[in-house]
Coordinates of C-alpha atoms in Angstrom, one line a residue:
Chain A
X1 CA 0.0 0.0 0.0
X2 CA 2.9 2.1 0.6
X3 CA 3.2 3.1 -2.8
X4 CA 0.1 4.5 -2.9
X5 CA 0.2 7.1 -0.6
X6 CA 2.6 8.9 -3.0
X7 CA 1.4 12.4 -4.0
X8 CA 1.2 12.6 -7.8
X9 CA 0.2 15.4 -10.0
X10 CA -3.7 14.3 -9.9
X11 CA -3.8 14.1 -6.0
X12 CA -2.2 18.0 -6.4
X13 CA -4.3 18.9 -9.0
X14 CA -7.6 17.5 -6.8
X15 CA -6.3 19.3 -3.7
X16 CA -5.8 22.7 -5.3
X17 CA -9.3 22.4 -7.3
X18 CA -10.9 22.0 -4.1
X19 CA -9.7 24.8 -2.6
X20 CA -10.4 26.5 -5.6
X21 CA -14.0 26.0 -5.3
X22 CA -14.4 26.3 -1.9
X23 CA -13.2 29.5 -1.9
X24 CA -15.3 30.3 -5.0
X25 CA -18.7 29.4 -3.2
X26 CA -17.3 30.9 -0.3
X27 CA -17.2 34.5 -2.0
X28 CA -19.2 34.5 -5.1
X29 CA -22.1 37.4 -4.9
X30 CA -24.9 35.2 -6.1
X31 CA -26.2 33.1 -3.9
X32 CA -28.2 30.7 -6.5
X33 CA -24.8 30.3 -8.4
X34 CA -23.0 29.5 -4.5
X35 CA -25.1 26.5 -4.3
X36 CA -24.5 25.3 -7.7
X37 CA -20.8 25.5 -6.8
X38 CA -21.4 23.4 -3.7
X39 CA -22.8 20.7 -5.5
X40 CA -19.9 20.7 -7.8
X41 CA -17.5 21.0 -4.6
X42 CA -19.6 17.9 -3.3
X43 CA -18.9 15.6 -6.5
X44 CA -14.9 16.9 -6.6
X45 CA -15.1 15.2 -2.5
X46 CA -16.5 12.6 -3.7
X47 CA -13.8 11.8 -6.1
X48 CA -11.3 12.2 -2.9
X49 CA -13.3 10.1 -1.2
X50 CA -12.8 7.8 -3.6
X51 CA -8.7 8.5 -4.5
X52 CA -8.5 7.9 -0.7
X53 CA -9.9 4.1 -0.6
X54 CA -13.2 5.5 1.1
X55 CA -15.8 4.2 -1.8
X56 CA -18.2 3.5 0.7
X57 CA -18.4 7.5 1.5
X58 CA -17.9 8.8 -1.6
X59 CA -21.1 6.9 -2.8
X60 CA -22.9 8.4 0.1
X61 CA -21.2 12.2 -0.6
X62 CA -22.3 12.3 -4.0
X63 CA -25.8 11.3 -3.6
X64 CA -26.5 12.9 0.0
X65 CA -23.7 15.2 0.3
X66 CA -23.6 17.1 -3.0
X67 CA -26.9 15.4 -4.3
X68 CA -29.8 16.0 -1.6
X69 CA -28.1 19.1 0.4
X70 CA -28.1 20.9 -2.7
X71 CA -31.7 20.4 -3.6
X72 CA -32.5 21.2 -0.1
X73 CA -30.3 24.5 0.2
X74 CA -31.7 25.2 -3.9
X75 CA -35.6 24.4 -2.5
X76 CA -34.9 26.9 0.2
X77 CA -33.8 29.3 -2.0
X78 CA -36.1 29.4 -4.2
X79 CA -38.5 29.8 -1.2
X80 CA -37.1 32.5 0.0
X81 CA -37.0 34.4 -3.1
X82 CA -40.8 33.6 -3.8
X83 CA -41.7 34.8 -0.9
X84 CA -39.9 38.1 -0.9
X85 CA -41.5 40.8 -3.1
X86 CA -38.4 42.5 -3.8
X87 CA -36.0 43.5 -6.3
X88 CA -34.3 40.2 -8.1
X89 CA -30.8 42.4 -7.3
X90 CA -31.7 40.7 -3.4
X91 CA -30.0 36.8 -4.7
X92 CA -26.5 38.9 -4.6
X93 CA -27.1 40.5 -1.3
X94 CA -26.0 38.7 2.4
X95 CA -22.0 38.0 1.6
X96 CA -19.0 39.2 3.5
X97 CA -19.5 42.8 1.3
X98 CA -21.5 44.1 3.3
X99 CA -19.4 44.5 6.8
X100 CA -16.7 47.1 7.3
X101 CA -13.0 46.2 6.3
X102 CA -12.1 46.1 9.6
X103 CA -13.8 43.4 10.7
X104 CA -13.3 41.6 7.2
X105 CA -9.6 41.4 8.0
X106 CA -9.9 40.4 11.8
X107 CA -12.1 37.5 10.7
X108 CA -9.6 36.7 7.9
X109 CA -6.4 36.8 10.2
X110 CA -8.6 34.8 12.5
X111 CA -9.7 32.0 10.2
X112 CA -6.2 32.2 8.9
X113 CA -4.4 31.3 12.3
X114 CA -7.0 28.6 12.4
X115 CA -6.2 27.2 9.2
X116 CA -2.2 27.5 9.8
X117 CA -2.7 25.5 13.3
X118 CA -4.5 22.8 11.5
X119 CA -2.0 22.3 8.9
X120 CA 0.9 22.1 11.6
X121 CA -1.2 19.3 13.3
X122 CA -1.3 17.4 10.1
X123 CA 2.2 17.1 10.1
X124 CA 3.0 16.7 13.7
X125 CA 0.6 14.2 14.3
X126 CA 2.1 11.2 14.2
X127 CA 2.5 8.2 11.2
X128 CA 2.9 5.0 12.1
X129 CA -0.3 4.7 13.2
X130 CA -1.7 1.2 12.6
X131 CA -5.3 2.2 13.3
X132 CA -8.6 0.5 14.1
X133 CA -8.4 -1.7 11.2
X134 CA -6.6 -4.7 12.2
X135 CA -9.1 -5.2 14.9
X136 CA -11.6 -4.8 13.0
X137 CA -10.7 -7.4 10.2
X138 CA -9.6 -9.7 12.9
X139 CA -13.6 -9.7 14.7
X140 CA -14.9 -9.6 10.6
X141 CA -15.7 -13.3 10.4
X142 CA -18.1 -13.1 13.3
X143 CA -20.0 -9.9 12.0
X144 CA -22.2 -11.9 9.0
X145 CA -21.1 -9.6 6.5
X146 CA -17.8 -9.1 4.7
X147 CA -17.6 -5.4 3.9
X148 CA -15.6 -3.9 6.9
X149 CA -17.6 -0.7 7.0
X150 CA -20.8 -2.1 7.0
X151 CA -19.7 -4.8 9.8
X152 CA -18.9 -1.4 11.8
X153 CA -22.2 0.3 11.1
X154 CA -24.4 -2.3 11.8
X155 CA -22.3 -4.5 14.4
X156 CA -19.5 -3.4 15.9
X157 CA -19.9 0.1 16.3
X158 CA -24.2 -0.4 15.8
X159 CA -24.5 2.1 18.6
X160 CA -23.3 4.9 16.7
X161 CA -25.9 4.2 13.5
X162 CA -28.7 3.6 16.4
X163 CA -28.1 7.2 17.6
X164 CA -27.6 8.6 13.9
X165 CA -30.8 7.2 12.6
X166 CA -32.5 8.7 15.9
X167 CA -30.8 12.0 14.9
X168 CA -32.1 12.1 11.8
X169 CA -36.1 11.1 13.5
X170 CA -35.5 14.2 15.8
X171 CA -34.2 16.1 12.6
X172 CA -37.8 14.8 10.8
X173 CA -40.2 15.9 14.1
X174 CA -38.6 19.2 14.3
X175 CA -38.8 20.0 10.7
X176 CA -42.7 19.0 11.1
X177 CA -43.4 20.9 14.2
X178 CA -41.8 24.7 12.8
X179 CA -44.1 23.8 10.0
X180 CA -42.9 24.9 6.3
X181 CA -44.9 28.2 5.5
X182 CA -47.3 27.9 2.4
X183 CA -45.3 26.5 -0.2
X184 CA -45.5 29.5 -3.2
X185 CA -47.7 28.4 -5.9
X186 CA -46.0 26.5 -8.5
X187 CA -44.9 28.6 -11.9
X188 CA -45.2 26.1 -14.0
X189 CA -47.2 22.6 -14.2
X190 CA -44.6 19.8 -14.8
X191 CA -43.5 19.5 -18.4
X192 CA -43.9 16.2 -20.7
X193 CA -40.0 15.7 -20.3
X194 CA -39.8 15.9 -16.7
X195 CA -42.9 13.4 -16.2
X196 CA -41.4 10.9 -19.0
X197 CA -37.7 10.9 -17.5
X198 CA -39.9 10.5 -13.9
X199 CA -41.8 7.5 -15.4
X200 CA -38.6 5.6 -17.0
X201 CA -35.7 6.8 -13.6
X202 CA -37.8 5.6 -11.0
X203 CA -38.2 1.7 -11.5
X204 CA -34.9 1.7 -12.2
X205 CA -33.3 4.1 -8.7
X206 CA -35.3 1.4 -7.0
X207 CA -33.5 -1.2 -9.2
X208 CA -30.6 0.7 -8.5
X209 CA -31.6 1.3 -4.3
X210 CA -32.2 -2.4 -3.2
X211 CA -28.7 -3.2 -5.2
X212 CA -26.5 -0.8 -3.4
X213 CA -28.5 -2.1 -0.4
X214 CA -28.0 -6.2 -1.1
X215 CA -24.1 -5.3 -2.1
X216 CA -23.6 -3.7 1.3
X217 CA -23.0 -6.7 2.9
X218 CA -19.9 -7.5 0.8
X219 CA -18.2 -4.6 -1.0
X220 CA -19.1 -0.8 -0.8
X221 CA -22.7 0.4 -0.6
X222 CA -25.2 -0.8 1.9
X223 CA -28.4 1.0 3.6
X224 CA -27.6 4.5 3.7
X225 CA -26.4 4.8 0.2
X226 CA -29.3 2.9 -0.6
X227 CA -31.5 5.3 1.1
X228 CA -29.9 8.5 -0.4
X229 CA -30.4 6.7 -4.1
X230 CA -34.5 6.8 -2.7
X231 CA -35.1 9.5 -1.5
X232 CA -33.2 11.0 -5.2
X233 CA -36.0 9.3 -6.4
X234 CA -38.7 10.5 -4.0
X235 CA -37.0 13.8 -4.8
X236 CA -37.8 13.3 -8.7
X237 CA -41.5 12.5 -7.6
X238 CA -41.4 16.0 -6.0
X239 CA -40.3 17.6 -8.5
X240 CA -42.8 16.3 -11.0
X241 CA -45.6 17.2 -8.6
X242 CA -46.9 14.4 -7.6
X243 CA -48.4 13.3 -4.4
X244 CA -48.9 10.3 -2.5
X245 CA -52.1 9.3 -1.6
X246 CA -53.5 11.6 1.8
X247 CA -54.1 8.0 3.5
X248 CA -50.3 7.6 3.7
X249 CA -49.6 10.8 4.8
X250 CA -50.6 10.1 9.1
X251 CA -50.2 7.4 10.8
X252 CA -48.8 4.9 7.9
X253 CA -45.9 7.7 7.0
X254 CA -44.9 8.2 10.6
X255 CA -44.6 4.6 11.4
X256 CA -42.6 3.9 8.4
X257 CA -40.1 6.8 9.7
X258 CA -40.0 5.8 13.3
X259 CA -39.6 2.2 11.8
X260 CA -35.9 2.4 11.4
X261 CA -35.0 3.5 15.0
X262 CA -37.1 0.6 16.0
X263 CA -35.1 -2.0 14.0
X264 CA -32.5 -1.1 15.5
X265 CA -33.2 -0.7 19.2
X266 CA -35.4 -4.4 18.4
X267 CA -32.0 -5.8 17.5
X268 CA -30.4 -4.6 20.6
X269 CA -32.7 -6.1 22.8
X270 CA -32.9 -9.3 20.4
X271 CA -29.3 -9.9 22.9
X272 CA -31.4 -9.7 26.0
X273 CA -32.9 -13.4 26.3
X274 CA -29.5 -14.3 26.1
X275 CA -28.3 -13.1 28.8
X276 CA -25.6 -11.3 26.3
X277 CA -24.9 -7.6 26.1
X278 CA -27.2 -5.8 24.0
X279 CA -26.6 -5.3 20.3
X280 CA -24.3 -8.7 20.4
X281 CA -25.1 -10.7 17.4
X282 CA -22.7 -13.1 16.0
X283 CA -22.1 -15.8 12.8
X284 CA -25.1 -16.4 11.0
X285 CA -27.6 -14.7 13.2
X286 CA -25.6 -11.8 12.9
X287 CA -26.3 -12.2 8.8
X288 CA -30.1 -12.2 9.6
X289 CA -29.9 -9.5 11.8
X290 CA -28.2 -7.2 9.8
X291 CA -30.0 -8.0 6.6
X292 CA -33.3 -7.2 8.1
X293 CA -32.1 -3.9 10.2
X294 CA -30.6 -3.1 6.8
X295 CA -34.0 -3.1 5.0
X296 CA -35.6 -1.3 7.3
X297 CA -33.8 1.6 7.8
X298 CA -33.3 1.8 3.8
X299 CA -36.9 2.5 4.0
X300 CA -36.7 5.2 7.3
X301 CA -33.6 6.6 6.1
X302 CA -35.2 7.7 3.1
X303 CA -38.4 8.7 3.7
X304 CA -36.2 11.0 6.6
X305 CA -34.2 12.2 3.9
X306 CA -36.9 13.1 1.8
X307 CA -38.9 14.8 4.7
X308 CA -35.7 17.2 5.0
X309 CA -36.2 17.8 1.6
X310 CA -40.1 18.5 1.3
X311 CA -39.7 20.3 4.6
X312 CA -43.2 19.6 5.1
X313 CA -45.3 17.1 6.9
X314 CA -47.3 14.9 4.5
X315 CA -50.2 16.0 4.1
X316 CA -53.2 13.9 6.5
X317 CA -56.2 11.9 5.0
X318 CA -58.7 14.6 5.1
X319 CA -61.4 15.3 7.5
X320 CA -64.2 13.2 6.9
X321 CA -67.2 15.4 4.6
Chain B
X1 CA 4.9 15.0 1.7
X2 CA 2.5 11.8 1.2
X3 CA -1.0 12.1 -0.1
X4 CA -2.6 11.6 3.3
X5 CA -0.5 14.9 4.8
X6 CA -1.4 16.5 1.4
X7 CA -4.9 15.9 1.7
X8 CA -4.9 16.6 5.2
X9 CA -3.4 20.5 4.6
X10 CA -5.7 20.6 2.4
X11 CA -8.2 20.1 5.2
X12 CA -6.9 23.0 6.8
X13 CA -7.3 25.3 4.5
X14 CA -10.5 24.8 3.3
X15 CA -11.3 24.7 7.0
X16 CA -10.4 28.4 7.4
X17 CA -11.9 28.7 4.3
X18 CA -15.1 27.9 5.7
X19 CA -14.7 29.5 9.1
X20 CA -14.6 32.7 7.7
X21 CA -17.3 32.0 5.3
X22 CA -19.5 31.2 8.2
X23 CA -18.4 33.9 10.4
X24 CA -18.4 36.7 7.8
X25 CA -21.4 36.2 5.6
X26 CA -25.2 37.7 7.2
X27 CA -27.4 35.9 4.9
X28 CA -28.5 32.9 6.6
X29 CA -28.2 29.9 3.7
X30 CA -24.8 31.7 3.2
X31 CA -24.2 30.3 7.0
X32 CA -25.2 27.1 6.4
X33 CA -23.4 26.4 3.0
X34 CA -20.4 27.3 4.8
X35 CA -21.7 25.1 7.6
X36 CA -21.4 22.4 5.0
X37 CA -18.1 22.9 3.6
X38 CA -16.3 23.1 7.2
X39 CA -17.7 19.6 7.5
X40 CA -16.6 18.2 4.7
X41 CA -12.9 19.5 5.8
X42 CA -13.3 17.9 9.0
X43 CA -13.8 14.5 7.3
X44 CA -11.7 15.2 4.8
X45 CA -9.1 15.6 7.8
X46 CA -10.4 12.7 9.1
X47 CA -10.7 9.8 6.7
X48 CA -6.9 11.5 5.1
X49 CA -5.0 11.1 8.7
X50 CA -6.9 7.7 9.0
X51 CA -4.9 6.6 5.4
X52 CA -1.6 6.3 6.6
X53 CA -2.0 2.8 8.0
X54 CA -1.9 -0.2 6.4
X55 CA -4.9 0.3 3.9
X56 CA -8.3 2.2 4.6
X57 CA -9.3 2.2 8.3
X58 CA -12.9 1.0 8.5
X59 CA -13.6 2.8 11.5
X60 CA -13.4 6.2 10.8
X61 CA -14.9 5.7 7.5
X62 CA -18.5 4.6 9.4
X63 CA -17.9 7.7 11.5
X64 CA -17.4 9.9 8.2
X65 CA -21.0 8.1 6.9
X66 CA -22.8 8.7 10.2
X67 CA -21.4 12.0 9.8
X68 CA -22.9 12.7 6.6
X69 CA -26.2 11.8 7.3
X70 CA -26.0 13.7 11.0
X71 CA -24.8 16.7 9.0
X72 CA -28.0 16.3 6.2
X73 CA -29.9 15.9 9.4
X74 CA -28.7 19.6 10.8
X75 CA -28.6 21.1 7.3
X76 CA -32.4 20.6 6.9
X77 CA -33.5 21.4 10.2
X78 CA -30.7 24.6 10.0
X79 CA -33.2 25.8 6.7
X80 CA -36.2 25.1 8.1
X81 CA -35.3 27.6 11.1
X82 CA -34.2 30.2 8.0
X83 CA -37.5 29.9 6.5
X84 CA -39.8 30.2 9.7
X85 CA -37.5 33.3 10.8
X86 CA -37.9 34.6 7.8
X87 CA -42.1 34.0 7.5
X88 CA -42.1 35.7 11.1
X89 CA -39.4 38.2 10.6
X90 CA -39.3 38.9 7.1
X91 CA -35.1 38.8 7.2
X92 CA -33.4 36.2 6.0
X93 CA -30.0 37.5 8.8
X94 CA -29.6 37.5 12.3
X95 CA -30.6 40.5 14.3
X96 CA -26.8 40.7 15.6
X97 CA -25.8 41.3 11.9
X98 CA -28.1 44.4 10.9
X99 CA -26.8 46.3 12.6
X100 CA -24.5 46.7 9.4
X101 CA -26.1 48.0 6.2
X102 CA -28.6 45.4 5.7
X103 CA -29.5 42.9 3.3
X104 CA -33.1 43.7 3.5

C-alpha cells in the first residue's frame, strides 16, 4: 500500500481544485450560483473520497452530500425568493461585502491562524499509526457480512448508526413541528419531459436502491447509500408534482419513519434473552440481523431524507365530509 | 509530503476557508453552506489522517458516513429555522448582523 500514498500530479491537482471551489462558493455574490458551486464541490469530494480508498463515502457524498443538500439549500432558495416581493438584485445580497474592512480582515487573520494551526497538526501528528483496522478485520468473520464498513455500522460500532438514525427522527419531528410556511404556488405545471424521464428513472433508482442495499454486505454500498439513491428518487416525484395518496400521509408515514430507529433498538434487545450484552449478534444470526435492520432503515432513512427535503409534513387523509 | 499529509493541509485550509465564510457572511443559507463545507474539511481531515496505516481504516470511515447523514440531518433542520424566521421576521439574517447596512 505504501506506494500508494505517493502524491502525484492528480492528487495536487484535486487538492488545489478544491480549494479553488471552496473559496469560490465561499465568495461568489450570487447566492443561486454559490449553491451550484457546492454541488460541484460535493462531487470533486466525492472523487477524494474515492482517491483515498473510502468508496463507501464517496457513494454516500455524491448522492446525500452534493446530491440532496443541494436540492434542499436550492428548495430553500427558491422559497425564500418567492416569498420576498423584492428586487431580483436581493439573490447577490448577504455575503461578506457588506461589513466594514475592519472586521473583514480580523475574521480573515482569525480564520487564517485557524487554518495555519491545522496544517501544523497534520504534520506533527504522528504516522505510524496502525489504526482501528486490524481489529476490525480480525472480529470480521463473526459480524455476517464481509464489507468492513458495513460490519462497523451495523455490528461493531451499531451504537453509533442507532443514535444517527434517531438524529435524523429528531431532525424529521422538528422539521414538522416549525411547519414549512405555504409553499409558493408553482410557476409552472410539470412538463412532458420531466414526467417521462420520472416515469422511466424511477423503477430503475429502486432497481438501482435495493442493489446498493444487497451489495452492502460484501463490498461498498449498503443502507444509507441505498436510502440516499431513494429519496433522489422521491425527490424526482417531488419535483414532478406528484403526491402520495392523503391515507399515507398520518399514521402509515410516521410509522414507516419511526420504523428504522425501531429496527434497531429491536435488534439490541434481540441480545437480552440471552443473557448477552445488547446489540451482540454473532455468525449467522448476525447475517439475519443485519439484513433485516438493513431493510428497514433503507426504508426510514429515506423517507427522513426526503422529509428534510419537502420540509413539510405529509399532508393527512382529510377530515371526513 | 504523502497524499494523506497533502490531503490533510488541504483540510486545513478549506477549514479556514469555511470559518470565515460562516463567520463573515449575514445571509442565513450563506451560514449554512459554509456550515457544509467546514464539514466536509473535518472529514476530509479525518478519513486522510486515517490513510496512513496499512490500507483504509474501517472505522473512521463509518464515522465519516454517520457523519454525513448527521450533517443532512442539521442542514435541513438549520433551513427550516431560516424559512420560519424569515415567514415571522421577514429577514433572511440574524438580528446581531443588521446592525450593518442590511440585506433587506
Amino acid at each position: 500500500m505504501a506506494a500508494d500514498l505517493v502524491l502525484d500530479a492528480f492528487d495536487v491537482t484535486l487538492g488545489l481544485t478544491l480549494i479553488g471551489f471552496a473559496a469560490l462558493l465561499l465568495t461568489t455574490r450570487d447566492r443561486f450560483e454559490a449553491i451550484v458551486l457546492f454541488i460541484v464541490f460535493g462531487l470533486l469530494m466525492a472523487m477524494t473520497w474515492g482517491r483515498l480508498d473510502a468508496v463507501d463515502i464517496a457513494l454516500a457524498e455524491a448522492a446525500i452530500g452534493a446530491g440532496l443538500t443541494g436540492a434542499m439549500l436550492l428548495g430553500a432558495n427558491a422559497a425564500l425568493e418567492a416569498q420576498r416581493h423584492r428586487a431580483p438584485a436581493d439573490r447577490r445580497a448577504g455575503g461578506a461585502e457588506g461589513r466594514r474592512p475592519g472586521v473583514r480582515l480580523g475574521l480573515a487573520l482569525l480564520a487564517a491562524a485557524t487554518a495555519a494551526t491545522l496544517a501544523v497538526a497534520m504534520f506533527l501528528a504522528p504516522t505510524d499509526v496502525e489504526g482501528l483496522r486490524p481489529l476490525v478485520l480480525e472480529h470480521l468473520a463473526d459480524t455476517g457480512v464481509t464489507n468492513p464498513v458495513t460490519a462497523v455500522l451495523l455490528n461493531v460500532r451499531v451504537y453509533d448508526t442507532l443514535l444517527e438514525i434517531a438524529v435524523l427522527l429528531l431532525g424529521v419531528v422538528a422539521i414538522f413541528a416549525l411547519g414549512a410556511p405555504p409553499p409558493p404556488p408553482a410557476a409552472t405545471p410539470a412538463g412532458p419531459v420531466l414526467l417521462g424521464a420520472v416515469r422511466l428513472l424511477l423503477p430503475v433508482t429502486v432497481l438501482v436502491a435495493g442493489y446498493l442495499l444487497w451489495r452492502g454486505a460484501h463490498a461498498p454500498g449498503g443502507a444509507f447509500q441505498a436510502a440516499a439513491v431513494l429519496a433522489g428518487a422521491g425527490v424526482l416525484w417531488s419535483l414532478a408534482q406528484r403526491r402520495l395518496p392523503a391515507r399515507w400521509g398520518g399514521l402509515p408515514m410516521r410509522a414507516a419513519l419511526t420504523a428504522g430507529t425501531l429496527a434497531l433498538v429491536a435488534a439490541g434487545l434481540a441480545a437480552l434473552p440471552r443473557a448477552e450484552p445488547l446489540w451482540t449478534y454473532r455468525g449467522e444470526r448476525a447475517h439475519a440481523i443485519t439484513i433485516a435492520v438493513e431493510i428497514v432503515a433503507t426504508v426510514a432513512i429515506s423517507l427522513a431524507l426526503l422529509a428534510l427535503y419537502t420540509a413539510r409534513a405529509p399532508a393527512r387523509e382529510e377530515e371526513p365530509r | 509530503v504523502n497524499a494523506p499529509t497533502f490531503y490533510g493541509v488541504v483540510a486545513a485550509v478549506i477549514f479556514g476557508l469555511a470559518a470565515y465564510g460562516l463567520l463573515a457572511a449575514r445571509h442565513l443559507v450563506r451560514k449554512v453552506l459554509a456550515m457544509n463545507v467546514m464539514g466536509s474539511s473535518v472529514f476530509l481531515a479525518l478519513v486522510a489522517m486515517s490513510a496512513r496505516g496499512g490500507g483504509p481504516d474501517p472505522v473512521p470511515h463509518a464515522m465519516v458516513l454517520t457523519g454525513i447523514v448527521v450533517t443532512v440531518a442539521i442542514t435541513g433542520v438549520a433551513l427550516a429555522l431560516v424559512r420560519r424566521h424569515h415567514a415571522d421576521t421577514g429577514t433572511t439574517t440574524l438580528p446581531e448582523d443588521d446592525g450593518e447596512d442590511r440585506d433587506g
